Amino acid sequence: MLQKILLLLLVFSAPIFSQEQQKGINYGFLPVFSFNSDEGIVLGGELKRYNYGDGILQPYDNYMYLNTYLNSNGAFSVSLSRDQVKTFDTDIRTSTGISASQNFGNYYLGNTDEIGFDRARFDSASYYSFKSFGFNVGVATRVPIDLGSGIERMDIKTGLQFVYESPWGTDAARFINTSNIEGSDGAFLSILDLAFVLERRNSEFRAQKGYLVDIGFKYAPPLVSTHQTIQNRIVSIGFIPLINRGISASLAGKFKLINTLGNTPYWFKPSLGGGGELRGYMYRRFSSDNTIAYSIELRTWLFKIPFKNIQLGANLFFDGGREFSNSNWNQIFNKHKHTLGFGGVMSIFTPDYILKYDIGFSNDGIGIYLGTGYSF
């Protein structure tokens, strides 16, 4: 099969300012064009807009993110989000977002803690795949309990989110239609989010010291949701500086525990695999009622190029974790999967805009991830 893939990376910015104190408005743009004989032409890209204002407010005054994707076969995705650090001149931080997608290559492997996965069938047939349409709109606020220097703060986070996803046009013999999967006939959730957030990092985009803790839950109540479910989470990430003489190096770590209870649609269940956790396994390779995941990453910034404030770096990482059912909590520390990998990073125009690639190695093979920003 003849296959050609072309990826274009292009970044541009407004006038450049020193990395020590960012001011004004900076842009980052990542366009993508690809073609292959199976999927046809793919056009898309992402745009990030950083408004630093006078440089006093950290990490910025406001930030906007736009991501679009369009396939000639009719698949698409579009998302727009905005983050305002001071809302109506108060210390309340507000984030809003909206997205829609039509996916012709979605897939779900079921509760992989309880059933096996036929890799040969996945690779050679369409048994696990299906078409789907999704829509998501939401708002979240962080009300400060305490404010520190820089981006340091202690918050109560509240949020409201409306999410809909439904498979469509899928053969009755496919896995999602024969396995009694929650959400296989569509699901709509009105999600209430409540959390305690403790921010102690020295940077939101490229931290080298400090930590972040997020403990909370998301609840979809009956009457206003097709499925009643709750998702509890504990997320902690931390950073330890190692070297800061010419080159810089730091050690980054992440721990995440996700638990779900109730009638949970497949797309709201926690999963592992892809560019976030267990890099090297494909997206949503492992899914169940609960997941535990952790990562250790050595991050370096090796040298600078005066042109456009470019910095180049590299990273090594180790990922681990597993999925498990609510009836299987006694296995939480057993039979974990692990992956190893490496990658590179480049910041350009502003230290906050980071292009990255990661290559992860797992028992299933190799995963390659291109994008912007660190995985955590």
Short mmCIF file of C-alpha atoms in Angstrom, two decimals:
data_model
loop_
_atom_site.label_atom_id
_atom_site.label_comp_id
_atom_site.label_asym_id
_atom_site.label_seq_id
_atom_site.Cartn_x
_atom_site.Cartn_y
_atom_site.Cartn_z
CA MET A 1 0.00 0.00 0.00
CA LEU A 2 1.38 3.35 -1.03
CA GLN A 3 1.43 5.72 1.91
CA LYS A 4 2.76 9.24 2.18
CA ILE A 5 2.69 11.40 5.26
CA LEU A 6 3.91 14.96 5.44
CA LEU A 7 4.04 16.93 8.69
CA LEU A 8 4.77 20.65 8.62
CA LEU A 9 5.81 22.52 11.72
CA LEU A 10 5.62 26.31 11.60
CA VAL A 11 5.70 28.69 14.50
CA PHE A 12 5.40 32.45 14.42
CA SER A 13 5.16 35.17 16.99
CA ALA A 14 4.53 38.80 17.71
CA PRO A 15 7.57 40.94 18.68
CA ILE A 16 10.00 39.09 20.89
CA PHE A 17 10.69 39.94 24.51
CA SER A 18 13.20 38.60 26.98
CA GLN A 19 12.51 35.23 28.52
CA GLU A 20 12.94 36.65 32.01
CA GLN A 21 9.82 38.81 31.71
CA GLN A 22 7.34 38.16 28.94
CA LYS A 23 5.21 41.09 27.77
CA GLY A 24 2.72 41.78 25.03
CA ILE A 25 1.08 39.10 22.88
CA ASN A 26 2.85 36.03 21.51
CA TYR A 27 1.48 33.37 19.13
CA GLY A 28 2.39 29.77 18.44
CA PHE A 29 1.03 27.99 15.37
CA LEU A 30 1.40 24.32 14.44
CA PRO A 31 -0.17 23.47 11.04
CA VAL A 32 -0.52 19.86 9.91
CA PHE A 33 -1.01 18.38 6.43
CA SER A 34 -0.99 14.66 5.69
CA PHE A 35 -2.12 12.23 3.02
CA ASN A 36 -2.43 8.47 2.93
CA SER A 37 -4.30 6.13 0.64
CA ASP A 38 -6.62 4.90 3.41
CA GLU A 39 -7.78 8.18 4.96
CA GLY A 40 -7.19 10.71 2.20
CA ILE A 41 -6.19 14.30 2.91
CA VAL A 42 -5.96 15.65 6.44
CA LEU A 43 -5.72 19.39 7.13
CA GLY A 44 -5.51 20.97 10.54
CA GLY A 45 -3.48 22.80 13.08
CA GLU A 46 -3.43 24.52 16.42
CA LEU A 47 -3.08 28.16 17.41
CA LYS A 48 -2.03 29.37 20.85
CA ARG A 49 -2.26 33.01 21.87
CA TYR A 50 -0.47 34.23 25.01
CA ASN A 51 -1.44 37.68 26.28
CA TYR A 52 1.19 38.62 28.88
CA GLY A 53 -0.02 42.20 29.25
CA ASP A 54 2.57 44.29 31.08
CA GLY A 55 4.31 41.15 32.37
CA ILE A 56 3.29 41.60 36.01
CA LEU A 57 0.49 39.02 36.21
CA GLN A 58 1.67 35.39 36.12
CA PRO A 59 1.64 33.19 34.12
CA TYR A 60 -0.20 35.57 31.74
CA ASP A 61 -3.23 37.84 31.62
CA ASN A 62 -5.13 35.41 29.40
CA TYR A 63 -4.52 32.52 27.07
CA MET A 64 -6.44 31.12 24.09
CA TYR A 65 -6.13 27.75 22.37
CA LEU A 66 -7.71 26.75 19.04
CA ASN A 67 -7.34 23.30 17.51
CA THR A 68 -8.87 22.15 14.21
CA TYR A 69 -8.72 18.96 12.17
CA LEU A 70 -10.52 18.10 8.92
CA ASN A 71 -10.34 14.88 6.95
CA SER A 72 -11.51 14.60 3.35
CA ASN A 73 -13.56 11.53 4.37
CA GLY A 74 -15.78 13.74 6.58
CA ALA A 75 -14.14 13.27 9.98
CA PHE A 76 -13.36 16.47 11.88
CA SER A 77 -12.63 17.97 15.26
CA VAL A 78 -12.58 21.55 16.48
CA SER A 79 -11.96 22.91 19.96
CA LEU A 80 -11.60 26.38 21.43
CA SER A 81 -10.64 27.24 25.00
CA ARG A 82 -9.73 30.37 26.94
CA ASP A 83 -8.16 30.94 30.35
CA GLN A 84 -8.48 34.27 32.22
CA VAL A 85 -6.27 34.63 35.31
CA LYS A 86 -8.20 37.59 36.79
CA THR A 87 -11.94 37.52 36.07
CA PHE A 88 -13.65 40.92 36.24
CA ASP A 89 -10.56 42.25 38.02
CA THR A 90 -10.86 39.68 40.82
CA ASP A 91 -8.47 36.87 41.80
CA ILE A 92 -10.90 34.26 40.47
CA ARG A 93 -9.39 32.34 37.56
CA THR A 94 -11.86 31.21 34.88
CA SER A 95 -11.46 28.68 32.07
CA THR A 96 -14.01 28.07 29.32
CA GLY A 97 -14.01 25.58 26.47
CA ILE A 98 -16.11 24.16 23.66
CA SER A 99 -15.40 21.31 21.25
CA ALA A 100 -17.08 19.09 18.67
CA SER A 101 -15.84 16.07 16.74
CA GLN A 102 -16.87 13.42 14.27
CA ASN A 103 -14.55 10.44 14.47
CA PHE A 104 -14.51 7.68 11.84
CA GLY A 105 -11.75 5.74 13.59
CA ASN A 106 -12.86 5.59 17.22
CA TYR A 107 -12.37 2.36 19.12
CA TYR A 108 -12.97 0.81 22.53
CA LEU A 109 -11.50 -2.45 23.83
CA GLY A 110 -13.84 -2.96 26.80
CA ASN A 111 -12.88 -3.54 30.42
CA THR A 112 -9.37 -4.82 29.74
CA ASP A 113 -8.93 -5.86 33.37
CA GLU A 114 -11.58 -8.55 32.86
CA ILE A 115 -11.51 -9.46 29.17
CA GLY A 116 -8.74 -10.19 26.73
CA PHE A 117 -7.72 -8.08 23.76
CA ASP A 118 -7.31 -9.69 20.36
CA ARG A 119 -4.48 -7.66 18.87
CA ALA A 120 -4.46 -9.57 15.59
CA ARG A 121 -8.17 -8.90 15.15
CA PHE A 122 -7.63 -5.21 15.93
CA ASP A 123 -4.87 -4.91 13.34
CA SER A 124 -6.57 -6.88 10.56
CA ALA A 125 -10.29 -6.06 10.94
CA SER A 126 -12.67 -3.36 12.19
CA TYR A 127 -14.16 -5.36 15.07
CA TYR A 128 -13.25 -2.82 17.78
CA SER A 129 -13.76 0.35 15.74
CA PHE A 130 -16.80 2.55 15.23
CA LYS A 131 -17.88 6.00 14.12
CA SER A 132 -18.86 8.56 16.73
CA PHE A 133 -19.96 12.15 17.19
CA GLY A 134 -19.17 14.17 20.30
CA PHE A 135 -19.83 17.61 21.76
CA ASN A 136 -18.40 19.22 24.89
CA VAL A 137 -18.90 22.64 26.49
CA GLY A 138 -17.87 23.73 29.97
CA VAL A 139 -16.63 26.37 32.38
CA ALA A 140 -14.41 26.10 35.47
CA THR A 141 -13.43 28.60 38.14
CA ARG A 142 -10.61 28.57 40.66
CA VAL A 143 -11.48 30.63 43.74
CA PRO A 144 -8.35 31.37 45.79
CA ILE A 145 -7.99 30.43 49.43
CA ASP A 146 -4.46 31.82 49.44
CA LEU A 147 -2.27 33.62 46.89
CA GLY A 148 1.53 33.41 46.82
CA SER A 149 4.24 34.77 44.55
CA GLY A 150 4.35 34.02 40.84
CA ILE A 151 1.77 31.39 39.97
CA GLU A 152 1.59 29.98 43.51
CA ARG A 153 -1.95 29.74 44.86
CA MET A 154 -4.35 27.52 46.79
CA ASP A 155 -7.80 27.18 45.23
CA ILE A 156 -11.21 25.62 45.41
CA LYS A 157 -12.06 24.61 41.87
CA THR A 158 -15.65 24.36 40.65
CA GLY A 159 -16.86 23.47 37.20
CA LEU A 160 -19.89 22.67 35.07
CA GLN A 161 -19.57 20.64 31.89
CA PHE A 162 -22.02 19.21 29.35
CA VAL A 163 -20.69 16.28 27.34
CA TYR A 164 -22.36 14.14 24.68
CA GLU A 165 -20.93 11.27 22.66
CA SER A 166 -22.71 8.68 20.55
CA PRO A 167 -21.52 5.96 18.19
CA TRP A 168 -23.40 5.88 14.91
CA GLY A 169 -23.57 3.94 11.67
CA THR A 170 -21.77 0.97 13.22
CA ASP A 171 -22.35 -2.63 12.14
CA ALA A 172 -24.34 -4.65 14.68
CA ALA A 173 -21.58 -7.27 14.80
CA ARG A 174 -18.94 -4.84 16.09
CA PHE A 175 -17.61 -5.21 19.63
CA ILE A 176 -19.29 -2.09 21.01
CA ASN A 177 -22.72 -3.38 19.91
CA THR A 178 -22.31 -6.98 21.08
CA SER A 179 -20.69 -6.49 24.50
CA ASN A 180 -23.24 -4.48 26.54
CA ILE A 181 -21.01 -1.39 26.68
CA GLU A 182 -22.36 1.60 28.64
CA GLY A 183 -22.86 4.48 26.23
CA SER A 184 -22.95 2.34 23.10
CA ASP A 185 -26.34 3.90 22.22
CA GLY A 186 -25.19 7.41 23.17
CA ALA A 187 -24.72 9.20 26.48
CA PHE A 188 -25.16 12.76 27.75
CA LEU A 189 -23.60 13.87 31.05
CA SER A 190 -24.12 17.11 32.97
CA ILE A 191 -20.94 17.08 35.04
CA LEU A 192 -20.34 18.96 38.29
CA ASP A 193 -16.65 19.34 39.17
CA LEU A 194 -15.33 20.14 42.66
CA ALA A 195 -11.67 20.02 43.67
CA PHE A 196 -8.93 21.32 45.94
CA VAL A 197 -5.92 22.60 43.96
CA LEU A 198 -2.57 23.49 45.50
CA GLU A 199 -0.20 25.15 43.02
CA ARG A 200 3.45 25.47 44.08
CA ARG A 201 5.31 25.19 40.77
CA ASN A 202 7.69 27.89 39.56
CA SER A 203 6.19 27.75 36.04
CA GLU A 204 2.96 26.49 34.53
CA PHE A 205 4.49 25.38 31.21
CA ARG A 206 8.09 24.37 31.98
CA ALA A 207 8.40 23.89 35.73
CA GLN A 208 11.75 22.89 37.20
CA LYS A 209 10.86 22.96 40.87
CA GLY A 210 7.79 22.83 43.09
CA TYR A 211 4.65 20.73 42.93
CA LEU A 212 0.95 20.68 42.06
CA VAL A 213 -1.79 18.73 43.85
CA ASP A 214 -5.34 18.28 42.51
CA ILE A 215 -7.83 16.26 44.59
CA GLY A 216 -11.47 16.23 43.56
CA PHE A 217 -14.39 14.56 41.85
CA LYS A 218 -16.74 14.90 38.89
CA TYR A 219 -20.37 13.91 39.36
CA ALA A 220 -23.08 13.39 36.74
CA PRO A 221 -26.43 13.41 38.61
CA PRO A 222 -29.61 11.69 37.44
CA LEU A 223 -32.46 13.55 35.72
CA VAL A 224 -30.01 15.85 33.89
CA SER A 225 -27.77 12.99 32.68
CA THR A 226 -28.51 9.75 30.86
CA HIS A 227 -26.08 7.92 33.17
CA GLN A 228 -25.44 8.54 36.86
CA THR A 229 -21.72 8.29 37.59
CA ILE A 230 -18.95 9.80 39.69
CA GLN A 231 -15.25 10.07 38.91
CA ASN A 232 -12.83 10.64 41.80
CA ARG A 233 -9.24 11.73 41.26
CA ILE A 234 -5.94 12.28 43.03
CA VAL A 235 -3.27 13.91 40.89
CA SER A 236 0.15 15.02 42.10
CA ILE A 237 3.12 16.22 40.06
CA GLY A 238 6.46 17.43 41.36
CA PHE A 239 9.78 18.81 40.12
CA ILE A 240 13.31 18.73 41.55
CA PRO A 241 16.07 20.90 40.02
CA LEU A 242 19.32 19.04 39.37
CA ILE A 243 21.59 21.35 37.33
CA ASN A 244 21.32 25.01 36.40
CA ARG A 245 24.74 26.02 35.09
CA GLY A 246 24.74 26.70 31.36
CA ILE A 247 22.53 23.69 30.80
CA SER A 248 19.62 22.92 33.08
CA ALA A 249 18.24 19.58 34.21
CA SER A 250 15.36 18.64 36.46
CA LEU A 251 13.52 15.53 37.57
CA ALA A 252 9.75 15.50 37.04
CA GLY A 253 7.32 13.03 38.56
CA LYS A 254 3.60 12.35 38.33
CA PHE A 255 1.12 10.19 40.23
CA LYS A 256 -2.51 9.82 39.21
CA LEU A 257 -5.31 7.68 40.64
CA ILE A 258 -8.74 7.74 38.97
CA ASN A 259 -11.79 5.90 40.32
CA THR A 260 -15.29 5.69 38.82
CA LEU A 261 -18.55 4.46 40.31
CA GLY A 262 -22.00 4.05 38.80
CA ASN A 263 -23.17 3.55 35.23
CA THR A 264 -20.19 5.06 33.48
CA PRO A 265 -20.13 5.54 29.68
CA TYR A 266 -17.08 4.05 27.97
CA TRP A 267 -15.66 7.50 27.13
CA PHE A 268 -15.83 8.65 30.78
CA LYS A 269 -13.99 5.61 32.14
CA PRO A 270 -10.30 6.19 32.91
CA SER A 271 -7.80 4.74 30.48
CA LEU A 272 -4.06 4.36 29.95
CA GLY A 273 -2.04 4.57 26.75
CA GLY A 274 -1.26 7.33 24.30
CA GLY A 275 0.70 10.51 24.90
CA GLY A 276 -0.37 11.01 28.53
CA GLU A 277 0.31 7.78 30.41
CA LEU A 278 2.07 4.56 29.43
CA ARG A 279 3.60 6.16 26.36
CA GLY A 280 4.40 3.38 23.89
CA TYR A 281 0.97 1.80 24.12
CA MET A 282 -1.76 3.04 21.81
CA TYR A 283 -4.45 5.42 23.06
CA ARG A 284 -7.03 3.83 25.40
CA ARG A 285 -5.14 0.53 25.34
CA PHE A 286 -6.14 -0.20 28.95
CA SER A 287 -9.49 0.85 30.43
CA SER A 288 -11.57 -0.15 33.45
CA ASP A 289 -13.33 1.33 36.49
CA ASN A 290 -10.02 2.57 37.92
CA THR A 291 -6.51 3.42 36.79
CA ILE A 292 -3.28 4.11 38.63
CA ALA A 293 -0.47 5.78 36.70
CA TYR A 294 2.93 7.27 37.46
CA SER A 295 5.83 8.74 35.52
CA ILE A 296 9.41 9.79 36.17
CA GLU A 297 11.04 12.05 33.60
CA LEU A 298 14.50 13.56 33.33
CA ARG A 299 14.16 16.88 31.51
CA THR A 300 17.03 18.96 30.17
CA TRP A 301 17.50 22.25 28.33
CA LEU A 302 20.85 21.91 26.62
CA PHE A 303 21.57 25.07 24.65
CA LYS A 304 20.14 28.25 23.18
CA ILE A 305 20.13 29.65 19.67
CA PRO A 306 19.93 33.48 19.52
CA PHE A 307 17.61 33.37 16.50
CA LYS A 308 14.02 33.77 17.72
CA ASN A 309 14.97 32.80 21.30
CA ILE A 310 15.15 29.11 20.42
CA GLN A 311 16.06 26.62 23.15
CA LEU A 312 16.64 22.91 22.60
CA GLY A 313 16.42 20.10 25.10
CA ALA A 314 15.91 16.38 25.58
CA ASN A 315 14.17 14.07 28.01
CA LEU A 316 14.17 10.46 29.21
CA PHE A 317 11.08 8.92 30.79
CA PHE A 318 9.72 5.88 32.59
CA ASP A 319 5.94 5.30 32.77
CA GLY A 320 4.01 2.73 34.78
CA GLY A 321 0.54 1.81 35.92
CA ARG A 322 -2.43 -0.47 35.42
CA GLU A 323 -6.20 -0.56 35.14
CA PHE A 324 -8.45 -2.52 37.55
CA SER A 325 -12.12 -3.13 38.23
CA ASN A 326 -13.96 -2.04 41.36
CA SER A 327 -14.13 -5.72 42.36
CA ASN A 328 -10.36 -6.00 41.99
CA TRP A 329 -8.92 -3.36 44.32
CA ASN A 330 -6.65 -5.98 45.93
CA GLN A 331 -4.68 -6.03 42.66
CA ILE A 332 -3.90 -2.31 42.63
CA PHE A 333 -0.17 -2.87 43.20
CA ASN A 334 0.20 -6.04 41.11
CA LYS A 335 1.00 -6.70 37.45
CA HIS A 336 1.79 -3.13 36.43
CA LYS A 337 2.70 -2.30 32.86
CA HIS A 338 5.84 -0.26 32.22
CA THR A 339 7.29 1.69 29.33
CA LEU A 340 10.54 3.51 28.64
CA GLY A 341 11.27 6.27 26.20
CA PHE A 342 13.03 9.44 25.20
CA GLY A 343 12.28 12.62 23.31
CA GLY A 344 13.21 16.16 22.47
CA VAL A 345 11.80 19.62 23.06
CA MET A 346 12.20 23.04 21.49
CA SER A 347 10.85 26.34 22.75
CA ILE A 348 10.62 29.24 20.34
CA PHE A 349 9.65 32.94 20.59
CA THR A 350 8.39 32.46 24.15
CA PRO A 351 9.59 29.91 26.72
CA ASP A 352 5.96 28.88 27.18
CA TYR A 353 5.51 27.58 23.63
CA ILE A 354 7.18 24.16 23.49
CA LEU A 355 7.28 21.75 20.55
CA LYS A 356 7.94 18.19 21.67
CA TYR A 357 8.26 14.64 20.45
CA ASP A 358 8.25 11.52 22.59
CA ILE A 359 9.12 7.96 21.54
CA GLY A 360 7.87 5.27 23.93
CA PHE A 361 8.72 1.55 23.93
CA SER A 362 6.21 -1.00 25.25
CA ASN A 363 5.43 -4.69 24.99
CA ASP A 364 3.01 -3.80 22.17
CA GLY A 365 5.60 -1.91 20.15
CA ILE A 366 6.61 1.72 19.69
CA GLY A 367 4.55 4.89 20.08
CA ILE A 368 5.58 8.25 18.59
CA TYR A 369 3.95 11.44 19.85
CA LEU A 370 4.31 14.89 18.28
CA GLY A 371 2.71 17.95 19.75
CA THR A 372 3.10 21.00 21.96
CA GLY A 373 3.76 21.16 25.68
CA TYR A 374 5.06 18.58 28.10
CA SER A 375 2.86 15.56 28.82
CA PHE A 376 2.57 16.83 32.44
#
